[in-house]
Amino acid sequence: MKILLANDDGYRAPGLRCLKDALSGVAPLTVVAPDRNRSGASNSLTLDAPLRVQQAEEDVWYVINGTPTDCVHLAITGLFDHEFDMVVSGVNDGANLGDDVLYSGTVAAAVEGRFLGLPTIAVSLVPERGQARHFETAARVARSLVDRLLSEPLHQSTILNVNVPDLPFEKIRGFEATRLGYRHRAEAVVKARDPRGRDIYWIGAAGPGQDAGPGTDFHAVANGFVSVTPLQVDLTRHGAIDGLRAWLQEPST
Ligand code: MN
């Protein structure tokens, strides 16, 4: 049993350090992480430039000038002469709730690990506002889920998207199996001027939860529970195939 750790906040991020500490002793750990913050990288691969790997600590910490997906992709397709059995990504500094999962590099790293044929886990810490603080809480949550997966495996290739309230561990009320909610539209883009008088833009903040009622990931976290959402990669809207087939066959008028 070998576990691969990755993240999207970069190899210096406190959440990654906490995760590694919490999982030490479970199995041999290898960290492969981006050289800087690549939050919002989604599932992107670097195809137009070479990737370089630096060993920050021999046989344990590897740093890549690429995306979270690059990191996991390299790690499971030839960087090492052994295989991994599980990918744990995080602990992200910030929520990955609802539509966030489409943009998230933290979730993408876990998604990339699905080829391992074992459940992979993305862990995020959700502050009420500002920067997250209780990374140890999320790391302990990750440890308990990994222990549980090892003793009682889930269906293969399930991606677990875990969001942890930013609270002391004792204040966590439990675990809840959830579905993704979704957010209101993001806040408007922020327009500014660079020192040379040219327009520049900053992507605005994510919107608040819109579909955030009972059963959603938003609701669980807001009520002090760890939200665990099983994800799949198949984006097909299966229920729409028959209707689409009929629509395509209708004679044009
Ligand atoms: Mn991040």
mmCIF file of C-alpha atoms and ligand atoms in Angstrom:
data_model
loop_
_atom_site.group_PDB
_atom_site.id
_atom_site.type_symbol
_atom_site.label_atom_id
_atom_site.label_comp_id
_atom_site.label_asym_id
_atom_site.label_seq_id
_atom_site.Cartn_x
_atom_site.Cartn_y
_atom_site.Cartn_z
ATOM 1 C CA MET A 1 0.000 0.000 0.000
ATOM 2 C CA LYS A 2 1.484 3.304 -1.126
ATOM 3 C CA ILE A 3 -0.284 6.657 -0.900
ATOM 4 C CA LEU A 4 0.343 9.617 -3.188
ATOM 5 C CA LEU A 5 -0.304 13.099 -1.780
ATOM 6 C CA ALA A 6 -0.896 16.136 -3.960
ATOM 7 C CA ASN A 7 -2.546 19.552 -3.757
ATOM 8 C CA ASP A 8 -3.182 22.706 -5.752
ATOM 9 C CA ASP A 9 -2.016 25.306 -3.204
ATOM 10 C CA GLY A 10 1.628 24.407 -3.874
ATOM 11 C CA TYR A 11 4.226 22.387 -1.974
ATOM 12 C CA ARG A 12 4.716 25.011 0.737
ATOM 13 C CA ALA A 13 1.035 25.051 1.754
ATOM 14 C CA PRO A 14 0.321 24.310 5.419
ATOM 15 C CA GLY A 15 -2.614 22.066 4.512
ATOM 16 C CA LEU A 16 -0.333 19.662 2.643
ATOM 17 C CA ARG A 17 2.125 19.496 5.554
ATOM 18 C CA CYS A 18 -0.705 18.755 7.982
ATOM 19 C CA LEU A 19 -2.080 16.071 5.701
ATOM 20 C CA LYS A 20 1.288 14.370 5.455
ATOM 21 C CA ASP A 21 1.781 14.444 9.224
ATOM 22 C CA ALA A 22 -1.689 13.001 9.843
ATOM 23 C CA LEU A 23 -1.231 10.153 7.354
ATOM 24 C CA SER A 24 2.294 9.196 8.392
ATOM 25 C CA GLY A 25 2.277 5.649 9.701
ATOM 26 C CA VAL A 26 -0.694 4.552 7.592
ATOM 27 C CA ALA A 27 1.456 3.698 4.572
ATOM 28 C CA PRO A 28 4.571 4.959 2.801
ATOM 29 C CA LEU A 29 3.778 8.486 1.568
ATOM 30 C CA THR A 30 5.052 10.317 -1.476
ATOM 31 C CA VAL A 31 4.229 13.986 -2.050
ATOM 32 C CA VAL A 32 4.137 15.362 -5.596
ATOM 33 C CA ALA A 33 2.973 18.967 -5.628
ATOM 34 C CA PRO A 34 3.087 22.094 -7.809
ATOM 35 C CA ASP A 35 5.910 24.576 -7.244
ATOM 36 C CA ARG A 36 3.379 27.371 -6.580
ATOM 37 C CA ASN A 37 -0.277 27.990 -5.987
ATOM 38 C CA ARG A 38 -2.261 26.537 -8.878
ATOM 39 C CA SER A 39 -5.751 26.864 -7.383
ATOM 40 C CA GLY A 40 -8.401 26.970 -10.093
ATOM 41 C CA ALA A 41 -6.258 24.920 -12.494
ATOM 42 C CA SER A 42 -9.030 22.338 -12.889
ATOM 43 C CA ASN A 43 -7.954 19.256 -14.872
ATOM 44 C CA SER A 44 -5.441 21.048 -17.081
ATOM 45 C CA LEU A 45 -2.348 19.274 -18.367
ATOM 46 C CA THR A 46 0.776 21.169 -19.463
ATOM 47 C CA LEU A 47 1.251 20.174 -23.089
ATOM 48 C CA ASP A 48 3.224 23.124 -24.461
ATOM 49 C CA ALA A 49 6.261 23.076 -22.187
ATOM 50 C CA PRO A 50 8.493 20.476 -20.543
ATOM 51 C CA LEU A 51 7.940 19.575 -16.914
ATOM 52 C CA ARG A 52 10.808 19.494 -14.471
ATOM 53 C CA VAL A 53 10.834 17.546 -11.242
ATOM 54 C CA GLN A 54 12.818 18.654 -8.200
ATOM 55 C CA GLN A 55 13.309 16.450 -5.169
ATOM 56 C CA ALA A 56 12.769 18.662 -2.159
ATOM 57 C CA GLU A 57 13.345 15.671 0.127
ATOM 58 C CA GLU A 58 14.730 12.471 -1.284
ATOM 59 C CA ASP A 59 12.105 9.823 -2.027
ATOM 60 C CA VAL A 60 9.380 11.820 -0.247
ATOM 61 C CA TRP A 61 8.809 15.365 -1.571
ATOM 62 C CA TYR A 62 8.727 16.099 -5.280
ATOM 63 C CA VAL A 63 8.002 19.533 -6.735
ATOM 64 C CA ILE A 64 6.873 20.064 -10.326
ATOM 65 C CA ASN A 65 6.539 23.245 -12.382
ATOM 66 C CA GLY A 66 3.086 22.148 -13.467
ATOM 67 C CA THR A 67 -0.545 21.760 -12.517
ATOM 68 C CA PRO A 68 -2.043 19.450 -9.899
ATOM 69 C CA THR A 69 -3.131 17.129 -12.710
ATOM 70 C CA ASP A 70 0.418 17.151 -14.125
ATOM 71 C CA CYS A 71 1.708 16.099 -10.707
ATOM 72 C CA VAL A 72 -0.586 13.101 -10.321
ATOM 73 C CA HIS A 73 -0.355 12.184 -13.989
ATOM 74 C CA LEU A 74 3.441 12.020 -13.858
ATOM 75 C CA ALA A 75 3.410 10.199 -10.545
ATOM 76 C CA ILE A 76 1.192 7.390 -11.812
ATOM 77 C CA THR A 77 2.512 7.139 -15.376
ATOM 78 C CA GLY A 78 6.243 6.729 -15.024
ATOM 79 C CA LEU A 79 7.948 9.090 -12.594
ATOM 80 C CA PHE A 80 8.331 6.196 -10.168
ATOM 81 C CA ASP A 81 9.156 2.564 -10.671
ATOM 82 C CA HIS A 82 6.364 1.527 -8.325
ATOM 83 C CA GLU A 83 2.624 2.018 -8.337
ATOM 84 C CA PHE A 84 0.369 3.848 -5.917
ATOM 85 C CA ASP A 85 -2.794 2.552 -4.330
ATOM 86 C CA MET A 86 -4.516 5.783 -3.385
ATOM 87 C CA VAL A 87 -4.357 9.530 -4.012
ATOM 88 C CA VAL A 88 -5.208 12.018 -1.282
ATOM 89 C CA SER A 89 -5.340 15.669 -2.357
ATOM 90 C CA GLY A 90 -5.347 18.684 -0.048
ATOM 91 C CA VAL A 91 -5.870 19.970 2.466
ATOM 92 C CA ASN A 92 -7.109 22.849 0.350
ATOM 93 C CA ASP A 93 -7.282 26.323 1.859
ATOM 94 C CA GLY A 94 -10.886 27.045 0.902
ATOM 95 C CA ALA A 95 -14.182 25.386 -0.033
ATOM 96 C CA ASN A 96 -14.724 23.010 -2.925
ATOM 97 C CA LEU A 97 -18.511 22.948 -2.754
ATOM 98 C CA GLY A 98 -21.038 22.619 -5.568
ATOM 99 C CA ASP A 99 -19.799 24.057 -8.859
ATOM 100 C CA ASP A 100 -16.361 24.682 -7.308
ATOM 101 C CA VAL A 101 -15.441 21.101 -8.216
ATOM 102 C CA LEU A 102 -15.373 22.036 -11.920
ATOM 103 C CA TYR A 103 -12.640 24.622 -11.322
ATOM 104 C CA SER A 104 -10.796 22.998 -8.466
ATOM 105 C CA GLY A 105 -7.230 21.776 -8.833
ATOM 106 C CA THR A 106 -7.616 19.949 -5.521
ATOM 107 C CA VAL A 107 -10.485 17.869 -6.869
ATOM 108 C CA ALA A 108 -8.696 17.492 -10.223
ATOM 109 C CA ALA A 109 -5.708 15.856 -8.542
ATOM 110 C CA ALA A 110 -8.021 13.288 -6.963
ATOM 111 C CA VAL A 111 -9.871 12.815 -10.250
ATOM 112 C CA GLU A 112 -6.583 12.094 -12.021
ATOM 113 C CA GLY A 113 -6.000 9.302 -9.533
ATOM 114 C CA ARG A 114 -9.162 7.470 -10.556
ATOM 115 C CA PHE A 115 -7.125 5.372 -12.991
ATOM 116 C CA LEU A 116 -5.678 3.630 -9.952
ATOM 117 C CA GLY A 117 -8.966 1.790 -9.614
ATOM 118 C CA LEU A 118 -9.282 2.690 -5.959
ATOM 119 C CA PRO A 119 -11.183 5.486 -4.266
ATOM 120 C CA THR A 120 -9.308 8.766 -4.216
ATOM 121 C CA ILE A 121 -9.966 11.639 -1.837
ATOM 122 C CA ALA A 122 -9.957 15.433 -2.141
ATOM 123 C CA VAL A 123 -10.039 17.300 1.183
ATOM 124 C CA SER A 124 -10.848 20.989 1.587
ATOM 125 C CA LEU A 125 -11.175 23.211 4.640
ATOM 126 C CA VAL A 126 -14.062 25.671 4.562
ATOM 127 C CA PRO A 127 -13.599 28.932 6.495
ATOM 128 C CA GLU A 128 -16.623 31.129 7.104
ATOM 129 C CA ARG A 129 -14.606 33.956 5.607
ATOM 130 C CA GLY A 130 -10.949 34.705 4.926
ATOM 131 C CA GLN A 131 -8.215 32.127 5.264
ATOM 132 C CA ALA A 132 -8.769 28.718 6.779
ATOM 133 C CA ARG A 133 -7.124 27.935 10.118
ATOM 134 C CA HIS A 134 -7.914 24.444 11.429
ATOM 135 C CA PHE A 135 -5.906 22.369 8.967
ATOM 136 C CA GLU A 136 -5.277 19.766 11.688
ATOM 137 C CA THR A 137 -9.020 19.136 11.841
ATOM 138 C CA ALA A 138 -9.224 18.414 8.122
ATOM 139 C CA ALA A 139 -6.082 16.289 8.260
ATOM 140 C CA ARG A 140 -7.575 14.184 11.090
ATOM 141 C CA VAL A 141 -10.748 13.796 9.039
ATOM 142 C CA ALA A 142 -8.643 12.642 6.081
ATOM 143 C CA ARG A 143 -6.871 10.135 8.307
ATOM 144 C CA SER A 144 -10.104 8.646 9.561
ATOM 145 C CA LEU A 145 -11.479 8.314 6.012
ATOM 146 C CA VAL A 146 -8.280 6.689 4.750
ATOM 147 C CA ASP A 147 -8.304 4.243 7.683
ATOM 148 C CA ARG A 148 -11.920 3.436 6.937
ATOM 149 C CA LEU A 149 -11.270 2.932 3.209
ATOM 150 C CA LEU A 150 -8.417 0.569 3.946
ATOM 151 C CA SER A 151 -10.493 -1.565 6.289
ATOM 152 C CA GLU A 152 -13.690 -1.335 4.232
ATOM 153 C CA PRO A 153 -13.108 -0.377 0.569
ATOM 154 C CA LEU A 154 -15.764 1.490 -1.372
ATOM 155 C CA HIS A 155 -16.702 0.772 -4.969
ATOM 156 C CA GLN A 156 -13.624 1.269 -7.115
ATOM 157 C CA SER A 157 -12.891 4.595 -8.754
ATOM 158 C CA THR A 158 -15.185 6.568 -6.479
ATOM 159 C CA ILE A 159 -13.845 10.068 -5.941
ATOM 160 C CA LEU A 160 -14.655 11.385 -2.500
ATOM 161 C CA ASN A 161 -14.976 15.155 -2.298
ATOM 162 C CA VAL A 162 -14.605 16.049 1.359
ATOM 163 C CA ASN A 163 -15.306 19.508 2.796
ATOM 164 C CA VAL A 164 -14.524 20.159 6.446
ATOM 165 C CA PRO A 165 -15.857 23.054 8.541
ATOM 166 C CA ASP A 166 -13.033 25.264 9.822
ATOM 167 C CA LEU A 167 -13.535 24.281 13.465
ATOM 168 C CA PRO A 168 -11.568 22.580 16.234
ATOM 169 C CA PHE A 169 -11.905 18.798 15.794
ATOM 170 C CA GLU A 170 -14.023 18.478 18.946
ATOM 171 C CA LYS A 171 -16.608 20.842 17.479
ATOM 172 C CA ILE A 172 -17.231 18.692 14.364
ATOM 173 C CA ARG A 173 -20.710 17.161 14.641
ATOM 174 C CA GLY A 174 -20.122 14.147 12.411
ATOM 175 C CA PHE A 175 -20.012 13.005 8.798
ATOM 176 C CA GLU A 176 -22.750 13.426 6.231
ATOM 177 C CA ALA A 177 -23.051 11.819 2.772
ATOM 178 C CA THR A 178 -24.107 14.642 0.466
ATOM 179 C CA ARG A 179 -24.774 15.696 -3.100
ATOM 180 C CA LEU A 180 -23.252 18.775 -4.713
ATOM 181 C CA GLY A 181 -25.335 21.923 -4.404
ATOM 182 C CA TYR A 182 -24.662 24.884 -6.623
ATOM 183 C CA ARG A 183 -23.806 28.516 -6.289
ATOM 184 C CA HIS A 184 -25.316 31.791 -7.393
ATOM 185 C CA ARG A 185 -23.447 33.430 -10.224
ATOM 186 C CA ALA A 186 -19.962 34.584 -9.338
ATOM 187 C CA GLU A 187 -19.402 38.199 -8.395
ATOM 188 C CA ALA A 188 -18.565 40.526 -11.268
ATOM 189 C CA VAL A 189 -15.061 40.706 -12.630
ATOM 190 C CA VAL A 190 -12.980 43.395 -10.912
ATOM 191 C CA LYS A 191 -11.594 45.955 -13.354
ATOM 192 C CA ALA A 192 -8.502 47.966 -12.453
ATOM 193 C CA ARG A 193 -5.583 49.802 -14.062
ATOM 194 C CA ASP A 194 -1.989 48.701 -14.218
ATOM 195 C CA PRO A 195 0.808 51.251 -13.481
ATOM 196 C CA ARG A 196 0.969 52.063 -17.201
ATOM 197 C CA GLY A 197 -2.685 52.968 -17.389
ATOM 198 C CA ARG A 198 -3.866 49.829 -19.133
ATOM 199 C CA ASP A 199 -7.016 47.945 -18.115
ATOM 200 C CA ILE A 200 -6.560 44.756 -16.125
ATOM 201 C CA TYR A 201 -9.125 42.372 -14.683
ATOM 202 C CA TRP A 202 -9.358 40.127 -11.636
ATOM 203 C CA ILE A 203 -11.781 37.204 -11.616
ATOM 204 C CA GLY A 204 -14.408 37.957 -8.942
ATOM 205 C CA ALA A 205 -15.247 35.844 -5.902
ATOM 206 C CA ALA A 206 -17.452 32.753 -6.179
ATOM 207 C CA GLY A 207 -21.148 33.357 -5.504
ATOM 208 C CA PRO A 208 -22.889 32.214 -2.306
ATOM 209 C CA GLY A 209 -24.714 28.876 -2.187
ATOM 210 C CA GLN A 210 -28.035 28.910 -4.070
ATOM 211 C CA ASP A 211 -28.998 25.224 -4.030
ATOM 212 C CA ALA A 212 -27.815 24.779 -0.473
ATOM 213 C CA GLY A 213 -30.675 23.010 1.305
ATOM 214 C CA PRO A 214 -30.661 19.769 3.333
ATOM 215 C CA GLY A 215 -28.773 16.986 1.583
ATOM 216 C CA THR A 216 -26.274 19.299 -0.077
ATOM 217 C CA ASP A 217 -22.609 19.744 0.691
ATOM 218 C CA PHE A 218 -23.233 23.424 1.529
ATOM 219 C CA HIS A 219 -25.841 22.510 4.136
ATOM 220 C CA ALA A 220 -23.693 19.890 5.852
ATOM 221 C CA VAL A 221 -20.692 22.187 6.254
ATOM 222 C CA ALA A 222 -22.818 25.148 7.371
ATOM 223 C CA ASN A 223 -24.201 22.938 10.146
ATOM 224 C CA GLY A 224 -20.839 21.749 11.412
ATOM 225 C CA PHE A 225 -20.726 18.379 9.618
ATOM 226 C CA VAL A 226 -18.006 17.003 7.373
ATOM 227 C CA SER A 227 -19.518 16.784 3.889
ATOM 228 C CA VAL A 228 -18.531 13.708 1.863
ATOM 229 C CA THR A 229 -19.773 13.724 -1.738
ATOM 230 C CA PRO A 230 -19.131 10.764 -4.057
ATOM 231 C CA LEU A 231 -18.140 12.108 -7.486
ATOM 232 C CA GLN A 232 -18.007 10.467 -10.890
ATOM 233 C CA VAL A 233 -16.353 11.659 -14.066
ATOM 234 C CA ASP A 234 -19.157 10.729 -16.481
ATOM 235 C CA LEU A 235 -20.772 14.077 -17.312
ATOM 236 C CA THR A 236 -23.335 12.510 -19.652
ATOM 237 C CA ARG A 237 -26.895 13.622 -18.970
ATOM 238 C CA HIS A 238 -28.212 10.087 -19.382
ATOM 239 C CA GLY A 239 -31.872 11.045 -19.006
ATOM 240 C CA ALA A 240 -31.639 13.395 -21.989
ATOM 241 C CA ILE A 241 -30.328 10.898 -24.579
ATOM 242 C CA ASP A 242 -33.731 9.596 -25.743
ATOM 243 C CA GLY A 243 -35.172 13.075 -26.104
ATOM 244 C CA LEU A 244 -32.085 14.220 -27.974
ATOM 245 C CA ARG A 245 -32.302 11.225 -30.330
ATOM 246 C CA ALA A 246 -35.905 12.127 -31.188
ATOM 247 C CA TRP A 247 -34.957 15.792 -31.597
ATOM 248 C CA LEU A 248 -32.166 14.885 -34.011
ATOM 249 C CA GLN A 249 -34.506 12.691 -36.103
ATOM 250 C CA GLU A 250 -37.303 15.232 -36.460
ATOM 251 C CA PRO A 251 -37.553 16.389 -40.051
ATOM 252 C CA SER A 252 -36.451 19.957 -40.484
ATOM 253 C CA THR A 253 -39.191 22.259 -41.723
HETATM 254 MN MN MN B 1 -6.384 25.683 -3.665
#
